[in-house]
Tab-separated table of C-alpha atoms in Angstrom:
chain	number	residue	atom	x	y	z
A	1	MET	CA	-6.319	3.458	27.696
A	2	ILE	CA	-5.372	6.976	28.720
A	3	VAL	CA	-5.443	9.406	25.795
A	4	ARG	CA	-3.691	12.757	26.092
A	5	GLN	CA	-5.814	15.725	25.065
A	6	ASP	CA	-3.071	17.227	22.857
A	7	ASP	CA	-2.776	13.908	20.973
A	8	VAL	CA	-6.512	14.025	20.261
A	9	ARG	CA	-6.240	17.613	19.013
A	10	ARG	CA	-3.289	16.760	16.809
A	11	GLN	CA	-5.079	13.744	15.333
A	12	ASN	CA	-8.242	15.747	14.660
A	13	GLN	CA	-6.215	18.477	12.959
A	14	PHE	CA	-4.336	15.935	10.858
A	15	GLY	CA	-7.634	14.319	9.823
A	16	ALA	CA	-8.985	17.688	8.694
A	17	LEU	CA	-5.816	18.418	6.696
A	18	MET	CA	-5.942	14.981	5.054
A	19	ALA	CA	-9.558	15.511	4.013
A	20	LEU	CA	-8.687	18.874	2.472
A	21	ARG	CA	-5.615	17.427	0.726
A	22	ARG	CA	-7.544	14.504	-0.705
A	23	HIS	CA	-10.781	16.218	-1.692
A	24	GLY	CA	-9.650	19.746	-2.495
A	25	HIS	CA	-11.757	22.824	-1.718
A	26	LEU	CA	-14.235	22.048	1.069
A	27	SER	CA	-16.663	24.019	3.174
A	28	ARG	CA	-16.618	23.565	6.939
A	29	THR	CA	-19.874	21.639	6.639
A	30	ASP	CA	-18.337	19.251	4.106
A	31	LEU	CA	-15.247	18.901	6.266
A	32	SER	CA	-17.362	17.990	9.284
A	33	ALA	CA	-19.246	15.357	7.276
A	34	LEU	CA	-16.069	13.788	5.863
A	35	THR	CA	-14.125	13.650	9.135
A	36	GLY	CA	-16.953	12.957	11.561
A	37	LEU	CA	-15.816	15.901	13.685
A	38	SER	CA	-18.378	18.244	15.204
A	39	ALA	CA	-19.018	21.595	13.570
A	40	SER	CA	-17.534	23.441	16.560
A	41	THR	CA	-14.332	21.318	16.458
A	42	VAL	CA	-13.933	21.921	12.729
A	43	THR	CA	-14.393	25.662	13.283
A	44	VAL	CA	-11.715	25.778	15.998
A	45	ILE	CA	-9.257	23.748	13.876
A	46	THR	CA	-9.770	25.669	10.640
A	47	ASN	CA	-9.746	29.106	12.288
A	48	GLY	CA	-6.423	28.264	13.922
A	49	LEU	CA	-4.961	26.992	10.629
A	50	LEU	CA	-6.161	30.122	8.852
A	51	GLU	CA	-4.480	32.294	11.486
A	52	ARG	CA	-1.178	30.484	10.956
A	53	GLY	CA	-1.431	30.738	7.177
A	54	VAL	CA	-1.730	26.966	6.679
A	55	LEU	CA	-5.083	27.317	4.922
A	56	VAL	CA	-6.681	29.902	2.672
A	57	GLN	CA	-10.373	30.514	2.125
A	58	GLU	CA	-12.514	31.745	-0.703
A	59	THR	CA	-16.104	32.914	-0.675
A	60	VAL	CA	-18.403	31.175	-3.123
A	61	SER	CA	-20.975	33.505	-4.617
A	62	GLU	CA	-24.566	32.323	-4.467
A	63	PRO	CA	-26.398	31.827	-7.792
A	64	ALA	CA	-28.942	34.499	-8.648
A	65	GLY	CA	-32.378	33.824	-7.235
A	66	THR	CA	-31.244	31.605	-4.333
A	67	LYS	CA	-32.241	32.334	-0.785
A	68	ARG	CA	-30.224	34.843	1.162
A	69	GLY	CA	-27.909	33.756	3.961
A	70	ARG	CA	-24.293	33.599	4.953
A	71	PRO	CA	-22.087	33.119	1.853
A	72	GLN	CA	-20.419	29.725	1.672
A	73	VAL	CA	-16.686	29.667	2.412
A	74	ARG	CA	-14.415	26.977	0.970
A	75	LEU	CA	-11.052	26.068	2.459
A	76	SER	CA	-7.906	24.668	0.884
A	77	PRO	CA	-4.155	24.354	1.657
A	78	ASN	CA	-2.252	27.611	1.242
A	79	PRO	CA	0.295	27.134	-1.579
A	80	GLU	CA	2.672	29.625	0.042
A	81	PHE	CA	2.803	27.934	3.447
A	82	ALA	CA	5.567	25.439	2.592
A	83	THR	CA	7.703	24.039	-0.232
A	84	VAL	CA	8.775	20.429	-0.735
A	85	ALA	CA	10.948	18.450	-3.145
A	86	ALA	CA	10.348	14.991	-4.627
A	87	MET	CA	13.139	13.094	-6.363
A	88	PHE	CA	13.585	9.995	-8.496
A	89	LEU	CA	17.097	8.547	-8.301
A	90	GLY	CA	17.882	5.890	-10.897
A	91	LEU	CA	20.762	4.598	-12.961
A	92	ASP	CA	22.122	7.579	-14.936
A	93	ARG	CA	19.001	9.620	-14.192
A	94	ILE	CA	18.027	12.098	-11.471
A	95	GLU	CA	14.689	13.927	-11.508
A	96	VAL	CA	13.800	16.640	-9.002
A	97	THR	CA	10.367	18.259	-8.640
A	98	ILE	CA	9.720	21.303	-6.450
A	99	ALA	CA	6.116	21.802	-5.330
A	100	ASP	CA	4.160	24.179	-3.109
A	101	TYR	CA	2.035	23.221	-0.103
A	102	ALA	CA	-1.046	22.733	-2.285
A	103	GLY	CA	0.828	20.262	-4.500
A	104	GLY	CA	1.358	22.643	-7.399
A	105	VAL	CA	4.560	21.979	-9.346
A	106	LEU	CA	6.971	24.949	-9.325
A	107	ALA	CA	9.885	23.340	-11.179
A	108	HIS	CA	10.999	19.992	-12.602
A	109	VAL	CA	14.569	19.255	-13.730
A	110	VAL	CA	16.259	16.120	-15.084
A	111	ASP	CA	19.951	15.201	-14.998
A	112	THR	CA	21.220	12.281	-17.107
A	113	THR	CA	24.839	12.212	-15.930
A	114	PRO	CA	26.214	8.624	-15.815
A	115	THR	CA	26.069	7.629	-12.146
A	116	HIS	CA	27.227	4.014	-11.998
A	117	LYS	CA	30.957	4.656	-11.621
A	118	LEU	CA	30.746	7.802	-9.506
A	119	THR	CA	32.164	7.644	-5.996
A	120	SER	CA	29.649	7.979	-3.169
A	121	ASP	CA	30.801	11.553	-2.515
A	122	ASP	CA	30.538	12.483	-6.185
A	123	LEU	CA	27.042	11.007	-6.437
A	124	ILE	CA	25.916	12.929	-3.369
A	125	ALA	CA	27.428	16.132	-4.793
A	126	LEU	CA	25.595	15.556	-8.097
A	127	VAL	CA	22.272	15.095	-6.305
A	128	ILE	CA	22.810	18.279	-4.283
A	129	ARG	CA	23.620	20.250	-7.454
A	130	THR	CA	20.470	18.926	-9.151
A	131	VAL	CA	18.279	19.966	-6.213
A	132	ARG	CA	19.870	23.421	-6.283
A	133	ARG	CA	19.156	23.700	-10.020
A	134	ALA	CA	15.523	22.841	-9.369
A	135	LEU	CA	15.283	25.386	-6.552
A	136	ASN	CA	16.839	28.071	-8.766
A	137	SER	CA	14.273	27.282	-11.473
A	138	SER	CA	11.428	27.513	-8.967
A	139	GLY	CA	12.611	30.753	-7.392
A	140	VAL	CA	12.507	29.178	-3.921
A	141	ASP	CA	15.328	29.755	-1.445
A	142	LYS	CA	16.919	26.561	-0.096
A	143	THR	CA	16.088	27.593	3.477
A	144	GLU	CA	12.389	27.411	2.606
A	145	LEU	CA	12.500	23.713	1.681
A	146	GLY	CA	10.332	21.889	4.216
A	147	ARG	CA	10.977	18.272	3.202
A	148	ILE	CA	12.755	16.163	0.567
A	149	ALA	CA	11.307	12.762	-0.406
A	150	ILE	CA	13.332	10.441	-2.641
A	151	GLY	CA	12.257	7.330	-4.510
A	152	THR	CA	15.236	5.231	-5.590
A	153	GLU	CA	15.994	1.911	-7.183
A	154	GLY	CA	17.431	-0.625	-4.739
A	155	ILE	CA	17.455	-1.203	-0.997
A	156	VAL	CA	17.129	1.560	1.598
A	157	ASP	CA	17.608	1.306	5.367
A	158	ALA	CA	14.503	1.274	7.556
A	159	ASP	CA	15.228	4.821	8.770
A	160	GLY	CA	15.001	6.110	5.192
A	161	GLN	CA	18.408	7.807	5.260
A	162	THR	CA	20.939	5.463	3.650
A	163	ILE	CA	20.958	3.674	0.283
A	164	LEU	CA	22.243	0.231	1.234
A	165	SER	CA	22.543	-1.110	-2.312
A	166	ALA	CA	21.222	0.108	-5.661
A	167	PRO	CA	21.894	-0.115	-9.422
A	168	VAL	CA	22.505	3.642	-9.427
A	169	SER	CA	25.983	3.074	-7.976
A	170	ILE	CA	28.594	0.354	-7.556
A	171	HIS	CA	29.014	1.569	-3.982
A	172	SER	CA	26.898	0.656	-0.954
A	173	ASN	CA	25.832	2.424	2.240
A	174	ILE	CA	25.501	5.835	0.588
A	175	ARG	CA	24.455	8.291	3.321
A	176	LEU	CA	22.462	10.536	1.040
A	177	GLY	CA	19.744	11.521	3.509
A	178	GLN	CA	22.122	12.993	6.053
A	179	ALA	CA	24.061	14.904	3.373
A	180	LEU	CA	20.929	16.444	1.836
A	181	GLY	CA	19.584	17.337	5.264
A	182	ARG	CA	22.750	19.290	6.059
A	183	ALA	CA	22.941	20.941	2.634
A	184	PHE	CA	19.354	22.231	2.696
A	185	ASP	CA	18.667	22.398	6.429
A	186	THR	CA	15.620	20.160	6.160
A	187	THR	CA	14.392	16.637	6.803
A	188	VAL	CA	14.828	13.910	4.201
A	189	GLU	CA	13.193	10.560	3.521
A	190	ILE	CA	14.489	7.957	1.067
A	191	ALA	CA	12.295	5.015	0.021
A	192	ASN	CA	12.335	2.293	-2.599
A	193	GLU	CA	10.728	3.515	-5.834
A	194	SER	CA	8.043	0.808	-5.710
A	195	ASN	CA	6.951	2.010	-2.272
A	196	MET	CA	6.466	5.503	-3.700
A	197	ILE	CA	4.396	4.032	-6.532
A	198	ALA	CA	2.135	2.201	-4.077
A	199	GLU	CA	1.805	5.376	-2.002
A	200	ALA	CA	0.725	7.384	-5.051
A	201	LEU	CA	-1.942	4.856	-6.036
A	202	ARG	CA	-3.267	4.678	-2.490
A	203	TRP	CA	-3.669	8.449	-2.503
A	204	ARG	CA	-5.253	8.528	-5.941
A	205	ALA	CA	-8.045	6.092	-5.191
A	206	PRO	CA	-8.132	4.511	-1.712
A	207	GLU	CA	-11.612	3.122	-2.332
A	208	ARG	CA	-10.476	1.393	-5.525
A	209	TYR	CA	-7.323	-0.220	-4.162
A	210	GLY	CA	-8.548	-0.974	-0.672
A	211	GLU	CA	-6.473	-1.974	2.333
A	212	ASP	CA	-4.456	-4.697	0.591
A	213	PHE	CA	-2.817	-4.606	-2.848
A	214	ALA	CA	0.546	-5.027	-4.538
A	215	THR	CA	2.222	-3.046	-7.304
A	216	VAL	CA	4.603	-4.795	-9.708
A	217	LEU	CA	7.174	-2.579	-11.438
A	218	MET	CA	8.255	-3.925	-14.838
A	219	SER	CA	11.299	-2.101	-16.171
A	220	VAL	CA	15.026	-2.812	-16.403
A	221	GLY	CA	14.501	-3.954	-12.844
A	222	ILE	CA	11.539	-5.730	-11.261
A	223	GLY	CA	10.113	-4.219	-8.079
A	224	MET	CA	7.138	-4.410	-5.773
A	225	GLY	CA	5.251	-2.129	-3.412
A	226	LEU	CA	3.027	-3.869	-0.886
A	227	TYR	CA	0.079	-2.474	1.073
A	228	LEU	CA	-1.204	-4.721	3.873
A	229	ASN	CA	-3.991	-3.788	6.296
A	230	GLY	CA	-3.914	-0.209	5.025
A	231	LYS	CA	-0.181	0.261	5.711
A	232	LEU	CA	2.849	0.254	3.446
A	233	PHE	CA	4.893	-2.845	4.221
A	234	SER	CA	8.536	-2.367	5.188
A	235	GLY	CA	11.229	-4.483	6.763
A	236	ILE	CA	12.836	-4.163	10.179
A	237	ARG	CA	16.247	-3.090	8.863
A	238	SER	CA	15.564	-2.200	5.226
A	239	SER	CA	12.867	-1.234	2.738
A	240	ALA	CA	12.308	-4.963	2.025
A	241	VAL	CA	9.961	-6.492	-0.606
A	242	GLU	CA	12.822	-7.105	-3.055
A	243	PHE	CA	10.436	-9.142	-5.197
A	244	GLY	CA	12.670	-9.014	-8.285
A	245	HIS	CA	15.517	-10.617	-6.368
A	246	THR	CA	13.625	-13.561	-4.961
A	247	CYS	CA	14.680	-16.863	-6.494
A	248	TYR	CA	13.001	-18.231	-9.624
A	249	LYS	CA	15.596	-20.801	-10.724
A	250	PRO	CA	18.397	-21.787	-8.313
A	251	ASP	CA	21.798	-21.375	-10.011
A	252	GLY	CA	20.008	-19.912	-13.037
A	253	ALA	CA	20.716	-16.795	-15.083
A	254	LEU	CA	23.011	-14.101	-13.681
A	255	CYS	CA	21.202	-11.080	-12.236
A	256	ARG	CA	22.332	-7.461	-11.993
A	257	CYS	CA	22.528	-7.917	-8.212
A	258	GLY	CA	25.319	-10.486	-8.645
A	259	ARG	CA	23.256	-13.526	-7.676
A	260	ARG	CA	21.858	-16.168	-9.998
A	261	GLY	CA	18.292	-17.203	-10.740
A	262	CYS	CA	16.449	-14.052	-9.592
A	263	ILE	CA	13.078	-13.161	-11.121
A	264	GLU	CA	14.721	-10.027	-12.532
A	265	ALA	CA	17.301	-12.181	-14.330
A	266	TYR	CA	14.418	-13.422	-16.528
A	267	ALA	CA	11.777	-10.653	-16.418
A	268	GLY	CA	13.862	-7.454	-16.475
A	269	LEU	CA	14.286	-5.680	-19.810
A	270	GLU	CA	18.003	-6.485	-20.110
A	271	ALA	CA	17.286	-10.118	-19.256
A	272	ILE	CA	14.592	-10.401	-21.934
A	273	TRP	CA	16.956	-8.880	-24.512
A	274	ARG	CA	19.746	-11.262	-23.450
A	275	ALA	CA	17.476	-14.263	-23.857
A	276	SER	CA	16.099	-13.074	-27.207
A	277	ILE	CA	19.581	-12.803	-28.794
A	278	GLY	CA	20.758	-16.077	-27.268
A	279	ALA	CA	23.538	-14.488	-25.189
A	280	ASP	CA	25.203	-16.382	-22.353
A	281	GLU	CA	22.861	-16.173	-19.352
A	282	ALA	CA	25.847	-16.550	-17.020
A	283	LYS	CA	27.117	-13.120	-18.126
A	284	MET	CA	25.664	-9.633	-18.105
A	285	LEU	CA	25.444	-7.774	-21.410
A	286	GLU	CA	28.533	-5.714	-22.153
A	287	PHE	CA	26.702	-3.087	-24.187
A	288	GLU	CA	23.867	-0.646	-23.576
A	289	LEU	CA	20.466	-1.447	-25.030
A	290	PRO	CA	19.011	0.893	-27.662
A	291	GLU	CA	16.513	3.410	-26.320
A	292	ASN	CA	13.678	1.649	-28.142
A	293	ALA	CA	14.766	-1.827	-27.008
A	294	LEU	CA	11.361	-2.743	-25.588
A	295	GLU	CA	9.543	-1.633	-28.753
A	296	ILE	CA	11.914	-3.732	-30.874
A	297	LEU	CA	11.320	-6.817	-28.743
A	298	ILE	CA	7.542	-6.366	-28.709
A	299	GLU	CA	7.353	-5.878	-32.475
A	300	LYS	CA	9.363	-9.031	-33.171
A	301	ALA	CA	7.458	-11.067	-30.580
A	302	ARG	CA	4.100	-10.148	-32.094
A	303	ALA	CA	5.307	-10.807	-35.621
A	304	ALA	CA	6.479	-14.405	-35.132
A	305	ASP	CA	6.856	-17.174	-32.565
A	306	GLY	CA	10.601	-16.738	-32.265
A	307	PRO	CA	13.139	-16.154	-29.485
A	308	GLU	CA	11.571	-12.821	-28.494
A	309	ARG	CA	8.173	-14.353	-27.857
A	310	ARG	CA	9.776	-17.220	-25.927
A	311	ALA	CA	11.733	-14.697	-23.824
A	312	PHE	CA	8.504	-12.880	-22.896
A	313	ARG	CA	6.847	-16.189	-22.011
A	314	GLU	CA	9.734	-17.061	-19.703
A	315	ALA	CA	9.509	-13.589	-18.152
A	316	GLY	CA	5.812	-14.152	-17.469
A	317	LYS	CA	6.527	-17.542	-15.950
A	318	ALA	CA	9.126	-15.992	-13.644
A	319	LEU	CA	6.699	-13.259	-12.558
A	320	GLY	CA	3.859	-15.734	-12.075
A	321	THR	CA	6.009	-18.078	-10.011
A	322	GLY	CA	7.117	-15.201	-7.799
A	323	LEU	CA	3.535	-14.025	-7.339
A	324	SER	CA	2.446	-17.558	-6.492
A	325	ASN	CA	5.082	-17.684	-3.750
A	326	LEU	CA	3.954	-14.278	-2.478
A	327	PHE	CA	0.320	-15.336	-2.431
A	328	THR	CA	1.253	-18.440	-0.469
A	329	MET	CA	2.462	-16.151	2.324
A	330	PHE	CA	-0.076	-13.306	2.153
A	331	ASP	CA	-3.076	-14.786	0.284
A	332	PRO	CA	-3.939	-13.541	-3.225
A	333	LEU	CA	-3.744	-9.752	-3.533
A	334	PRO	CA	-5.121	-7.405	-6.186
A	335	LEU	CA	-2.295	-6.350	-8.522
A	336	VAL	CA	-1.336	-3.132	-10.284
A	337	PHE	CA	1.328	-3.471	-13.000
A	338	THR	CA	3.454	-0.379	-13.632
A	339	GLY	CA	6.422	0.634	-15.760
A	340	PRO	CA	7.270	0.395	-19.469
A	341	GLY	CA	6.985	-3.412	-19.410
A	342	VAL	CA	3.207	-2.976	-19.168
A	343	ALA	CA	3.259	-2.557	-22.961
A	344	ALA	CA	4.250	-6.240	-23.246
A	345	LEU	CA	1.900	-7.541	-20.570
A	346	ASP	CA	-0.276	-9.322	-23.144
A	347	LEU	CA	2.785	-11.342	-24.225
A	348	MET	CA	3.363	-12.488	-20.637
A	349	MET	CA	-0.101	-12.795	-19.142
A	350	GLU	CA	-0.793	-16.335	-20.331
A	351	SER	CA	2.351	-17.683	-18.669
A	352	ILE	CA	1.711	-15.550	-15.555
A	353	VAL	CA	-1.734	-17.090	-15.186
A	354	GLU	CA	-0.366	-20.562	-15.938
A	355	ALA	CA	2.234	-20.247	-13.162
A	356	LEU	CA	-0.394	-18.977	-10.760
A	357	SER	CA	-2.739	-21.837	-11.631
A	358	GLN	CA	-0.433	-24.232	-9.789
A	359	SER	CA	-2.471	-24.602	-6.610
A	360	SER	CA	-1.043	-23.920	-3.170
A	361	PHE	CA	-2.089	-26.458	-0.522
A	362	GLY	CA	-4.847	-27.562	-2.861
A	363	LEU	CA	-6.340	-24.085	-3.201
A	364	PRO	CA	-6.632	-22.417	-6.624
A	365	VAL	CA	-4.834	-19.082	-7.018
A	366	SER	CA	-6.393	-16.484	-9.271
A	367	VAL	CA	-4.843	-13.294	-10.611
A	368	SER	CA	-6.729	-10.048	-10.141
A	369	VAL	CA	-5.241	-7.151	-12.121
A	370	ILE	CA	-6.875	-3.857	-11.179
A	371	ASP	CA	-4.891	-1.409	-13.306
A	372	SER	CA	-1.718	-0.881	-15.319
A	373	TYR	CA	0.337	2.323	-15.531
A	374	PRO	CA	3.243	2.586	-18.019
A	375	ASP	CA	4.542	5.913	-16.632
A	376	HIS	CA	6.003	4.714	-13.334
A	377	ARG	CA	8.168	7.815	-12.875
A	378	ALA	CA	5.093	10.035	-12.688
A	379	LEU	CA	3.787	7.799	-9.904
A	380	ILE	CA	7.129	7.927	-8.069
A	381	ARG	CA	7.044	11.719	-8.267
A	382	GLU	CA	3.441	11.861	-7.066
A	383	GLY	CA	4.099	9.440	-4.211
A	384	GLY	CA	7.143	11.428	-3.104
A	385	LEU	CA	5.265	14.720	-3.116
A	386	MET	CA	2.420	13.285	-1.066
A	387	ARG	CA	4.757	11.712	1.499
A	388	ALA	CA	6.601	15.028	1.881
A	389	LEU	CA	3.410	17.075	2.233
A	390	VAL	CA	1.804	14.616	4.633
A	391	HIS	CA	4.941	14.686	6.795
A	392	ILE	CA	4.530	18.454	7.177
A	393	ASP	CA	0.830	18.023	7.971
A	394	GLN	CA	1.484	15.312	10.531
A	395	SER	CA	4.329	17.054	12.340
A	396	MET	CA	2.432	20.332	12.701
A	397	ALA	CA	1.523	21.303	16.258
A	398	ALA	CA	-2.192	21.446	16.985
A	399	VAL	CA	-3.831	24.854	17.411
A	400	ALA	CA	-4.525	24.545	21.136
A	401	ASP	CA	-1.031	23.101	21.752
A	402	THR	CA	0.534	26.197	20.192
A	403	ARG	CA	-1.534	28.567	22.333
A	404	GLU	CA	-0.918	26.600	25.549
A	405	ARG	CA	2.862	26.592	24.959
A	406	ALA	CA	2.858	30.312	24.227
A	407	THR	CA	0.951	30.918	27.495
A	408	ALA	CA	3.372	28.696	29.423
A	409	VAL	CA	6.372	30.589	28.032
A	410	SER	CA	4.748	33.893	28.992
């Protein structure tokens, strides 16, 4: 294999930036130990990044009484080098976070305008206005925005530019990425919200979650983010892993997607409410749930073995059956449950385990739950920020490349 020298430089630089982003303030010695790069290579990389304003350094004073020598210098990303935006786009809710290059939050705004019946153009215009509000709050000019990363409910194309289908709108093929790119003169990435959740967890604790794990989002919708062999799984044409819309019962309850028998039609919050009140499962609810709907259901389910408890059991059975099918294809994976539905996990776990206990090809299937996180939106925001920042890191020209091009131009 022939390896180009500039590719090696770029990869070494990216590795150094990733170490600094993950571990925070590091000395050159620490950076060399973490990356495996030689001390001289680390010095060349960091000096070049300091010259370009990508990094900043601080001198650490030696404690009194220690031996004299060169003061230790610690490096970290320069907050002023770039600005990024992370967004959550859901039904009747848009959240935008503006952050600096070090990951510090500069502004966070929320818009709760009803989105479902907006035209595609009106939805795009609303998103653009919300980003502008966030930028105004942060004091950052729109021309300084280096990247926008969006986590949304629903299906996104593989290029991360178009929302193919999502609960946020009755319309499909919404070209949001291109519109935002033109409005703010920057690059944009759109991903399924569950992928952003998986990305955030992978960044938080790669040693804990390993190369292979799955996140299960339990909210109004049911979603999944899937890490396999250290990479976020995606489809050829779309974001894929529509776990909530895989079949649980053929010709069963009506789902928000328009099909019948999906896992979400039994395990989503609206579905659990529908089952608990004995409403027709062939119809969607014609009213909005109260804000504390989940708390109401949980309280009643824990108080007595009534329709609420039975609805949670059926939800667990649907989730367990779906996981069993997934494990048949990919082998059992460690799981992380996220979203508000985590609060009711104890009411579902028995039926989840029972569904998983049905062996596949004679082999027992066990459930391994690593963690649970109720605040899924915080994870979406964190995952979006990291994807945006890493994109800037990865697309940055290496130090030697920059000098060689400048010499060639001269």
